[in-house]
Every structure is written in C-alpha cells, then in structure tokens.
Amino acid sequence: MFDLTQTRHGALFDGCNYAWEALAKIASYLDAIKPHELHNRCEGTAYIGENVSIGQGTVLEDGVMIVGPAVIGRNCQIRHNAYIRQNVIIGDDCVVGNATEVKNSVLFNKAQAPHFNYIGDSILGYKAHLGAGVKISNFKIFPGNIMVEIDGEPFDTGLRKFGALMGDQCEVGCNAVLSPGSILGRSSVVYPNVTWRGFLAERMIVKNKTAQEISPRREETEATKKSKK
C-alpha cells in the first residue's frame, strides 16, 4: 500500500505485521526524536506547542494551532485555522488546509487534505488526496475494537480508534465519509458523497448509484408571483 521511500519515517513500520499497527507506535516514535527544530515561516500568528519539529520551507498561515508532539516536513502548506493535535507525522510537500484537523496520524510525502477535513488515527500514502469536506471517522458507535475483514473473516485490530489506511495516490471525493477501519488500495477512488467501510482493492472505484429525477421547470402563475411579494 505504501512506498516507504516516500517518508523519512519508514522505521515507524518496522516489526509491523499490519500497517495499522504503526498507529499505536507514533507517540513513542515521536518521543525519541530530539532535538526539536523549527525552520518554518509564519504568515500571521500561529501557535506551536512543545515537542514540535518543522522543516525548511514550510509555511504556517494565520490561525494554525499545532499542539504537539508532531513532526512536519519540508515545503508544506499548513493553511489558515488548521488544527494539528498530538502525535502527528507529516511528510514533505504536504498540504493541511483550512479548518482541517489531524490527530495521531501519518501523512506520506505530497499527501493533501486541503479543505475542511478530519483525519483521525489514519495513514495517508504518497500523493493521497482528500476532497473538500471528507471526514475519516475513527471511532465506532458501538463498544469494542475496530474490526477489519481478512480473507472473508472478521479480524480484531486491537485498536479502539482506527480511521483509515489510504494507499499511495488514492483519491476521495468531496463530502465522502470513510468509516472506521476502511482500507483503500493504491490508486483507488471513492466518489463524492459516498460513505465507505471495508477494503477497496487497488485501482478500483466506488460510487453511489442513487437515481436522479429530472423534470421540466414549471412556469410561474400570476398567483404564485403575487404570493412571493
């Protein structure tokens, strides 16, 4: 699913049988990174908490809040009012956009979440892209750990919170929702407004088939026109 040459943090996946196991290792991995250096530029006022490292060429726009611990790579755009919470790893040339929230997640190089997105307990591969308003849900309504399907059988991930694994170059359209435990293969596509849960094989597309009704526009009567006045 992931090209580990497209992150400087490939060691996070060492010893993992399944990629989602890396999510539980983010906190300890970040704790071992020292020293913390800030090489970014701010356009306006940004809040940067403790244990945060930011690479050269990265721009933080006005209103950005980074709680930390976090590592943000080089030449990233962290746009107006982005909220980066604890335990976040962001690669080089990434976009975290206006009003986007990220927590306990990994973004590979050139991943983009540009507009009103929520990314919780998830991994976005190289050049993965979220359309405006996409939400990655990381917590199911009912008690218990997040389950996935392996060879047709339910499998306990051991995680109470787990959003999605998005393989390299995945695309998710505007206002789609990825339910907890979603896994998208490389170069797969989820169309706008789809609610998806489960495994989507690489280079596959999922779309809604809801029928749309098209009808002629009726001319307004004089009575209708008067009622609007």
PDB file of C-alpha atoms in Angstrom:
ATOM      1  CA  MET A   1       0.000   0.000   0.000  1.00  0.00           C
ATOM      2  CA  PHE A   2       2.779   2.418   0.890  1.00  0.00           C
ATOM      3  CA  ASP A   3       6.090   3.305  -0.743  1.00  0.00           C
ATOM      4  CA  LEU A   4       8.316   3.657   2.323  1.00  0.00           C
ATOM      5  CA  THR A   5      10.842   5.647   0.314  1.00  0.00           C
ATOM      6  CA  GLN A   6       8.251   8.445   0.312  1.00  0.00           C
ATOM      7  CA  THR A   7       8.620   9.141   4.031  1.00  0.00           C
ATOM      8  CA  ARG A   8      11.578   9.816   6.268  1.00  0.00           C
ATOM      9  CA  HIS A   9       9.822   7.827   8.967  1.00  0.00           C
ATOM     10  CA  GLY A  10       9.751   4.353   7.454  1.00  0.00           C
ATOM     11  CA  ALA A  11      11.210   2.968  10.690  1.00  0.00           C
ATOM     12  CA  LEU A  12       7.793   3.513  12.244  1.00  0.00           C
ATOM     13  CA  PHE A  13       6.620   0.423  10.338  1.00  0.00           C
ATOM     14  CA  ASP A  14       9.477  -1.845  11.452  1.00  0.00           C
ATOM     15  CA  GLY A  15       8.126  -5.029  13.031  1.00  0.00           C
ATOM     16  CA  CYS A  16       4.519  -4.354  11.937  1.00  0.00           C
ATOM     17  CA  ASN A  17       2.596  -7.293  10.509  1.00  0.00           C
ATOM     18  CA  TYR A  18      -0.235  -4.945   9.547  1.00  0.00           C
ATOM     19  CA  ALA A  19       0.168  -1.276   8.648  1.00  0.00           C
ATOM     20  CA  TRP A  20      -2.392  -0.122  11.219  1.00  0.00           C
ATOM     21  CA  GLU A  21      -0.091  -1.355  13.986  1.00  0.00           C
ATOM     22  CA  ALA A  22       2.095   1.690  13.299  1.00  0.00           C
ATOM     23  CA  LEU A  23      -0.646   3.930  14.706  1.00  0.00           C
ATOM     24  CA  ALA A  24      -0.015   2.677  18.237  1.00  0.00           C
ATOM     25  CA  LYS A  25       3.708   3.420  17.846  1.00  0.00           C
ATOM     26  CA  ILE A  26       3.511   7.064  16.790  1.00  0.00           C
ATOM     27  CA  ALA A  27       3.678   8.523  20.311  1.00  0.00           C
ATOM     28  CA  SER A  28       6.804   6.596  21.365  1.00  0.00           C
ATOM     29  CA  TYR A  29       8.432   7.195  17.969  1.00  0.00           C
ATOM     30  CA  LEU A  30       7.988  10.956  18.287  1.00  0.00           C
ATOM     31  CA  ASP A  31       9.166  10.913  21.887  1.00  0.00           C
ATOM     32  CA  ALA A  32      12.549   9.619  20.702  1.00  0.00           C
ATOM     33  CA  ILE A  33      13.073  12.455  18.203  1.00  0.00           C
ATOM     34  CA  LYS A  34      15.478  15.066  19.563  1.00  0.00           C
ATOM     35  CA  PRO A  35      16.283  17.917  19.263  1.00  0.00           C
ATOM     36  CA  HIS A  36      13.188  19.756  18.058  1.00  0.00           C
ATOM     37  CA  GLU A  37      13.876  22.438  15.488  1.00  0.00           C
ATOM     38  CA  LEU A  38      11.600  24.991  13.839  1.00  0.00           C
ATOM     39  CA  HIS A  39      12.612  26.131  10.347  1.00  0.00           C
ATOM     40  CA  ASN A  40       9.187  27.283   9.178  1.00  0.00           C
ATOM     41  CA  ARG A  41       7.870  30.693   8.231  1.00  0.00           C
ATOM     42  CA  CYS A  42       4.675  32.119   9.741  1.00  0.00           C
ATOM     43  CA  GLU A  43       2.269  34.289   7.774  1.00  0.00           C
ATOM     44  CA  GLY A  44       0.323  35.778  10.667  1.00  0.00           C
ATOM     45  CA  THR A  45       0.083  34.275  14.135  1.00  0.00           C
ATOM     46  CA  ALA A  46       0.411  30.523  14.713  1.00  0.00           C
ATOM     47  CA  TYR A  47       0.534  28.536  17.963  1.00  0.00           C
ATOM     48  CA  ILE A  48       3.289  25.935  18.153  1.00  0.00           C
ATOM     49  CA  GLY A  49       3.320  23.714  21.238  1.00  0.00           C
ATOM     50  CA  GLU A  50       6.104  21.656  22.749  1.00  0.00           C
ATOM     51  CA  ASN A  51       7.981  18.837  21.015  1.00  0.00           C
ATOM     52  CA  VAL A  52       7.315  20.064  17.502  1.00  0.00           C
ATOM     53  CA  SER A  53       9.781  19.943  14.592  1.00  0.00           C
ATOM     54  CA  ILE A  54       9.120  21.731  11.291  1.00  0.00           C
ATOM     55  CA  GLY A  55      11.211  21.558   8.138  1.00  0.00           C
ATOM     56  CA  GLN A  56      12.677  24.236   5.910  1.00  0.00           C
ATOM     57  CA  GLY A  57      10.313  25.966   3.501  1.00  0.00           C
ATOM     58  CA  THR A  58       7.113  25.064   5.358  1.00  0.00           C
ATOM     59  CA  VAL A  59       4.633  27.913   5.769  1.00  0.00           C
ATOM     60  CA  LEU A  60       2.157  28.240   8.643  1.00  0.00           C
ATOM     61  CA  GLU A  61      -0.716  30.571   7.863  1.00  0.00           C
ATOM     62  CA  ASP A  62      -2.602  32.696  10.372  1.00  0.00           C
ATOM     63  CA  GLY A  63      -4.586  30.807  12.999  1.00  0.00           C
ATOM     64  CA  VAL A  64      -2.723  27.491  12.740  1.00  0.00           C
ATOM     65  CA  MET A  65      -2.563  25.527  16.004  1.00  0.00           C
ATOM     66  CA  ILE A  66      -0.037  22.708  16.467  1.00  0.00           C
ATOM     67  CA  VAL A  67      -0.363  21.053  19.865  1.00  0.00           C
ATOM     68  CA  GLY A  68       2.451  18.516  19.502  1.00  0.00           C
ATOM     69  CA  PRO A  69       4.249  16.281  19.635  1.00  0.00           C
ATOM     70  CA  ALA A  70       4.487  16.497  15.871  1.00  0.00           C
ATOM     71  CA  VAL A  71       6.967  16.370  13.026  1.00  0.00           C
ATOM     72  CA  ILE A  72       6.206  18.340   9.871  1.00  0.00           C
ATOM     73  CA  GLY A  73       8.445  18.034   6.827  1.00  0.00           C
ATOM     74  CA  ARG A  74       9.815  20.493   4.304  1.00  0.00           C
ATOM     75  CA  ASN A  75       7.907  22.746   1.897  1.00  0.00           C
ATOM     76  CA  CYS A  76       4.490  22.040   3.385  1.00  0.00           C
ATOM     77  CA  GLN A  77       1.477  24.354   3.416  1.00  0.00           C
ATOM     78  CA  ILE A  78      -0.312  24.434   6.765  1.00  0.00           C
ATOM     79  CA  ARG A  79      -3.196  26.718   5.950  1.00  0.00           C
ATOM     80  CA  HIS A  80      -5.463  29.059   7.862  1.00  0.00           C
ATOM     81  CA  ASN A  81      -7.000  27.607  11.046  1.00  0.00           C
ATOM     82  CA  ALA A  82      -5.564  24.115  10.599  1.00  0.00           C
ATOM     83  CA  TYR A  83      -5.567  22.159  13.878  1.00  0.00           C
ATOM     84  CA  ILE A  84      -2.775  19.612  14.306  1.00  0.00           C
ATOM     85  CA  ARG A  85      -3.203  17.717  17.551  1.00  0.00           C
ATOM     86  CA  GLN A  86      -0.985  15.214  19.360  1.00  0.00           C
ATOM     87  CA  ASN A  87       1.143  12.572  17.649  1.00  0.00           C
ATOM     88  CA  VAL A  88       1.153  13.655  14.026  1.00  0.00           C
ATOM     89  CA  ILE A  89       3.785  12.957  11.354  1.00  0.00           C
ATOM     90  CA  ILE A  90       3.535  14.971   8.145  1.00  0.00           C
ATOM     91  CA  GLY A  91       5.923  14.390   5.246  1.00  0.00           C
ATOM     92  CA  ASP A  92       7.438  16.788   2.700  1.00  0.00           C
ATOM     93  CA  ASP A  93       5.358  18.865   0.263  1.00  0.00           C
ATOM     94  CA  CYS A  94       2.095  18.143   2.072  1.00  0.00           C
ATOM     95  CA  VAL A  95      -0.996  20.333   2.406  1.00  0.00           C
ATOM     96  CA  VAL A  96      -3.082  20.557   5.570  1.00  0.00           C
ATOM     97  CA  GLY A  97      -5.772  23.038   4.707  1.00  0.00           C
ATOM     98  CA  ASN A  98      -8.266  25.469   6.096  1.00  0.00           C
ATOM     99  CA  ALA A  99     -10.124  24.133   9.158  1.00  0.00           C
ATOM    100  CA  THR A 100      -8.595  20.673   8.724  1.00  0.00           C
ATOM    101  CA  GLU A 101      -7.972  18.657  11.904  1.00  0.00           C
ATOM    102  CA  VAL A 102      -5.375  15.894  12.224  1.00  0.00           C
ATOM    103  CA  LYS A 103      -4.600  13.630  15.204  1.00  0.00           C
ATOM    104  CA  ASN A 104      -2.460  10.530  15.722  1.00  0.00           C
ATOM    105  CA  SER A 105      -1.884  10.130  12.001  1.00  0.00           C
ATOM    106  CA  VAL A 106       0.836   9.819   9.356  1.00  0.00           C
ATOM    107  CA  LEU A 107       0.858  11.661   6.039  1.00  0.00           C
ATOM    108  CA  PHE A 108       3.396  10.471   3.487  1.00  0.00           C
ATOM    109  CA  ASN A 109       5.090  12.958   1.147  1.00  0.00           C
ATOM    110  CA  LYS A 110       2.776  15.057  -1.034  1.00  0.00           C
ATOM    111  CA  ALA A 111      -0.409  13.929   0.736  1.00  0.00           C
ATOM    112  CA  GLN A 112      -3.127  16.588   0.684  1.00  0.00           C
ATOM    113  CA  ALA A 113      -6.048  17.391   2.963  1.00  0.00           C
ATOM    114  CA  PRO A 114      -6.792  20.919   1.751  1.00  0.00           C
ATOM    115  CA  HIS A 115     -10.319  21.851   2.888  1.00  0.00           C
ATOM    116  CA  PHE A 116     -12.422  21.132   5.987  1.00  0.00           C
ATOM    117  CA  ASN A 117     -11.146  17.587   6.561  1.00  0.00           C
ATOM    118  CA  TYR A 118     -10.931  15.400   9.652  1.00  0.00           C
ATOM    119  CA  ILE A 119      -8.131  12.824   9.811  1.00  0.00           C
ATOM    120  CA  GLY A 120      -8.070  10.692  12.934  1.00  0.00           C
ATOM    121  CA  ASP A 121      -5.846   7.650  13.618  1.00  0.00           C
ATOM    122  CA  SER A 122      -5.110   7.170   9.943  1.00  0.00           C
ATOM    123  CA  ILE A 123      -2.302   6.788   7.414  1.00  0.00           C
ATOM    124  CA  LEU A 124      -2.391   8.650   4.095  1.00  0.00           C
ATOM    125  CA  GLY A 125       0.030   7.368   1.484  1.00  0.00           C
ATOM    126  CA  TYR A 126       2.171   9.209  -1.068  1.00  0.00           C
ATOM    127  CA  LYS A 127       0.078  11.716  -3.055  1.00  0.00           C
ATOM    128  CA  ALA A 128      -3.148  10.622  -1.349  1.00  0.00           C
ATOM    129  CA  HIS A 129      -5.754  13.366  -1.699  1.00  0.00           C
ATOM    130  CA  LEU A 130      -8.933  14.272   0.163  1.00  0.00           C
ATOM    131  CA  GLY A 131     -11.621  16.417  -1.457  1.00  0.00           C
ATOM    132  CA  ALA A 132     -13.312  19.218   0.434  1.00  0.00           C
ATOM    133  CA  GLY A 133     -15.289  18.101   3.471  1.00  0.00           C
ATOM    134  CA  VAL A 134     -14.012  14.499   3.582  1.00  0.00           C
ATOM    135  CA  LYS A 135     -14.166  13.008   7.060  1.00  0.00           C
ATOM    136  CA  ILE A 136     -12.244   9.950   8.227  1.00  0.00           C
ATOM    137  CA  SER A 137     -14.186   8.575  11.166  1.00  0.00           C
ATOM    138  CA  ASN A 138     -12.006   6.824  13.737  1.00  0.00           C
ATOM    139  CA  PHE A 139     -14.427   5.726  16.457  1.00  0.00           C
ATOM    140  CA  LYS A 140     -17.404   3.420  16.038  1.00  0.00           C
ATOM    141  CA  ILE A 141     -20.733   3.955  17.762  1.00  0.00           C
ATOM    142  CA  PHE A 142     -20.861   0.568  19.468  1.00  0.00           C
ATOM    143  CA  PRO A 143     -18.379  -0.679  22.113  1.00  0.00           C
ATOM    144  CA  GLY A 144     -15.328  -2.731  21.192  1.00  0.00           C
ATOM    145  CA  ASN A 145     -12.267  -2.555  18.997  1.00  0.00           C
ATOM    146  CA  ILE A 146     -12.293  -1.732  15.299  1.00  0.00           C
ATOM    147  CA  MET A 147     -12.664  -4.852  13.162  1.00  0.00           C
ATOM    148  CA  VAL A 148     -11.459  -5.411   9.607  1.00  0.00           C
ATOM    149  CA  GLU A 149     -12.045  -8.306   7.237  1.00  0.00           C
ATOM    150  CA  ILE A 150      -9.177 -10.615   6.285  1.00  0.00           C
ATOM    151  CA  ASP A 151      -9.885 -13.491   3.873  1.00  0.00           C
ATOM    152  CA  GLY A 152     -13.575 -13.051   4.477  1.00  0.00           C
ATOM    153  CA  GLU A 153     -13.291 -13.312   8.252  1.00  0.00           C
ATOM    154  CA  PRO A 154     -13.579 -10.514  10.860  1.00  0.00           C
ATOM    155  CA  PHE A 155     -10.264  -9.590  12.459  1.00  0.00           C
ATOM    156  CA  ASP A 156      -9.737  -7.581  15.625  1.00  0.00           C
ATOM    157  CA  THR A 157      -7.187  -4.807  15.020  1.00  0.00           C
ATOM    158  CA  GLY A 158      -6.717  -4.314  18.768  1.00  0.00           C
ATOM    159  CA  LEU A 159      -7.446  -0.613  18.267  1.00  0.00           C
ATOM    160  CA  ARG A 160     -10.358   1.228  19.828  1.00  0.00           C
ATOM    161  CA  LYS A 161      -9.665   4.127  17.473  1.00  0.00           C
ATOM    162  CA  PHE A 162      -8.680   3.482  13.853  1.00  0.00           C
ATOM    163  CA  GLY A 163      -9.769   5.546  10.895  1.00  0.00           C
ATOM    164  CA  ALA A 164      -8.384   4.530   7.505  1.00  0.00           C
ATOM    165  CA  LEU A 165      -5.374   3.357   5.564  1.00  0.00           C
ATOM    166  CA  MET A 166      -5.235   5.194   2.233  1.00  0.00           C
ATOM    167  CA  GLY A 167      -2.709   3.715  -0.154  1.00  0.00           C
ATOM    168  CA  ASP A 168      -0.454   5.778  -2.408  1.00  0.00           C
ATOM    169  CA  GLN A 169      -2.266   8.080  -4.848  1.00  0.00           C
ATOM    170  CA  CYS A 170      -5.759   7.396  -3.520  1.00  0.00           C
ATOM    171  CA  GLU A 171      -8.467   9.957  -4.243  1.00  0.00           C
ATOM    172  CA  VAL A 172     -11.509  10.567  -2.057  1.00  0.00           C
ATOM    173  CA  GLY A 173     -14.155  12.946  -3.421  1.00  0.00           C
ATOM    174  CA  CYS A 174     -15.854  15.856  -1.699  1.00  0.00           C
ATOM    175  CA  ASN A 175     -18.016  15.170   1.381  1.00  0.00           C
ATOM    176  CA  ALA A 176     -17.315  11.440   1.390  1.00  0.00           C
ATOM    177  CA  VAL A 177     -17.020   9.641   4.736  1.00  0.00           C
ATOM    178  CA  LEU A 178     -14.585   6.819   5.431  1.00  0.00           C
ATOM    179  CA  SER A 179     -15.928   4.732   8.307  1.00  0.00           C
ATOM    180  CA  PRO A 180     -13.644   3.222  10.973  1.00  0.00           C
ATOM    181  CA  GLY A 181     -11.356   0.502   9.657  1.00  0.00           C
ATOM    182  CA  SER A 182     -11.508   1.486   5.984  1.00  0.00           C
ATOM    183  CA  ILE A 183      -8.619   0.301   3.802  1.00  0.00           C
ATOM    184  CA  LEU A 184      -8.127   1.745   0.313  1.00  0.00           C
ATOM    185  CA  GLY A 185      -5.646   0.140  -2.060  1.00  0.00           C
ATOM    186  CA  ARG A 186      -3.210   2.131  -4.177  1.00  0.00           C
ATOM    187  CA  SER A 187      -4.714   4.463  -6.787  1.00  0.00           C
ATOM    188  CA  SER A 188      -8.266   3.640  -5.741  1.00  0.00           C
ATOM    189  CA  VAL A 189     -11.025   6.261  -5.920  1.00  0.00           C
ATOM    190  CA  VAL A 190     -14.012   6.989  -3.693  1.00  0.00           C
ATOM    191  CA  TYR A 191     -16.538   9.258  -5.394  1.00  0.00           C
ATOM    192  CA  PRO A 192     -18.076  12.323  -3.728  1.00  0.00           C
ATOM    193  CA  ASN A 193     -20.778  11.804  -1.075  1.00  0.00           C
ATOM    194  CA  VAL A 194     -20.022   8.098  -0.668  1.00  0.00           C
ATOM    195  CA  THR A 195     -19.979   6.562   2.805  1.00  0.00           C
ATOM    196  CA  TRP A 196     -17.473   3.724   2.648  1.00  0.00           C
ATOM    197  CA  ARG A 197     -16.400   0.999   5.031  1.00  0.00           C
ATOM    198  CA  GLY A 198     -14.189  -2.014   4.368  1.00  0.00           C
ATOM    199  CA  PHE A 199     -11.491  -2.923   1.859  1.00  0.00           C
ATOM    200  CA  LEU A 200     -11.279  -1.385  -1.602  1.00  0.00           C
ATOM    201  CA  ALA A 201      -8.786  -3.086  -3.914  1.00  0.00           C
ATOM    202  CA  GLU A 202      -6.158  -1.033  -5.719  1.00  0.00           C
ATOM    203  CA  ARG A 203      -7.237   0.877  -8.836  1.00  0.00           C
ATOM    204  CA  MET A 204     -10.923   0.300  -8.062  1.00  0.00           C
ATOM    205  CA  ILE A 205     -13.633   2.981  -7.948  1.00  0.00           C
ATOM    206  CA  VAL A 206     -16.615   3.119  -5.609  1.00  0.00           C
ATOM    207  CA  LYS A 207     -19.585   5.361  -6.418  1.00  0.00           C
ATOM    208  CA  ASN A 208     -23.198   5.831  -5.442  1.00  0.00           C
ATOM    209  CA  LYS A 209     -25.922   4.668  -7.823  1.00  0.00           C
ATOM    210  CA  THR A 210     -28.751   6.783  -6.463  1.00  0.00           C
ATOM    211  CA  ALA A 211     -31.122   7.692  -9.290  1.00  0.00           C
ATOM    212  CA  GLN A 212     -31.697  11.353 -10.007  1.00  0.00           C
ATOM    213  CA  GLU A 213     -35.012  12.713 -11.246  1.00  0.00           C
ATOM    214  CA  ILE A 214     -35.082  15.388 -13.934  1.00  0.00           C
ATOM    215  CA  SER A 215     -38.313  17.276 -14.542  1.00  0.00           C
ATOM    216  CA  PRO A 216     -39.271  20.368 -16.554  1.00  0.00           C
ATOM    217  CA  ARG A 217     -39.400  23.684 -14.767  1.00  0.00           C
ATOM    218  CA  ARG A 218     -42.966  24.969 -14.400  1.00  0.00           C
ATOM    219  CA  GLU A 219     -43.816  28.499 -15.377  1.00  0.00           C
ATOM    220  CA  GLU A 220     -44.895  30.699 -12.510  1.00  0.00           C
ATOM    221  CA  THR A 221     -48.537  31.741 -12.468  1.00  0.00           C
ATOM    222  CA  GLU A 222     -49.612  35.260 -11.585  1.00  0.00           C
ATOM    223  CA  ALA A 223     -50.940  33.978  -8.245  1.00  0.00           C
ATOM    224  CA  THR A 224     -47.559  32.446  -7.418  1.00  0.00           C
ATOM    225  CA  LYS A 225     -45.752  35.644  -8.293  1.00  0.00           C
ATOM    226  CA  LYS A 226     -48.061  37.662  -6.044  1.00  0.00           C
ATOM    227  CA  SER A 227     -47.574  35.261  -3.108  1.00  0.00           C
ATOM    228  CA  LYS A 228     -43.811  35.911  -3.224  1.00  0.00           C
ATOM    229  CA  LYS A 229     -44.263  39.656  -2.840  1.00  0.00           C
TER     230      LYS A 229
END
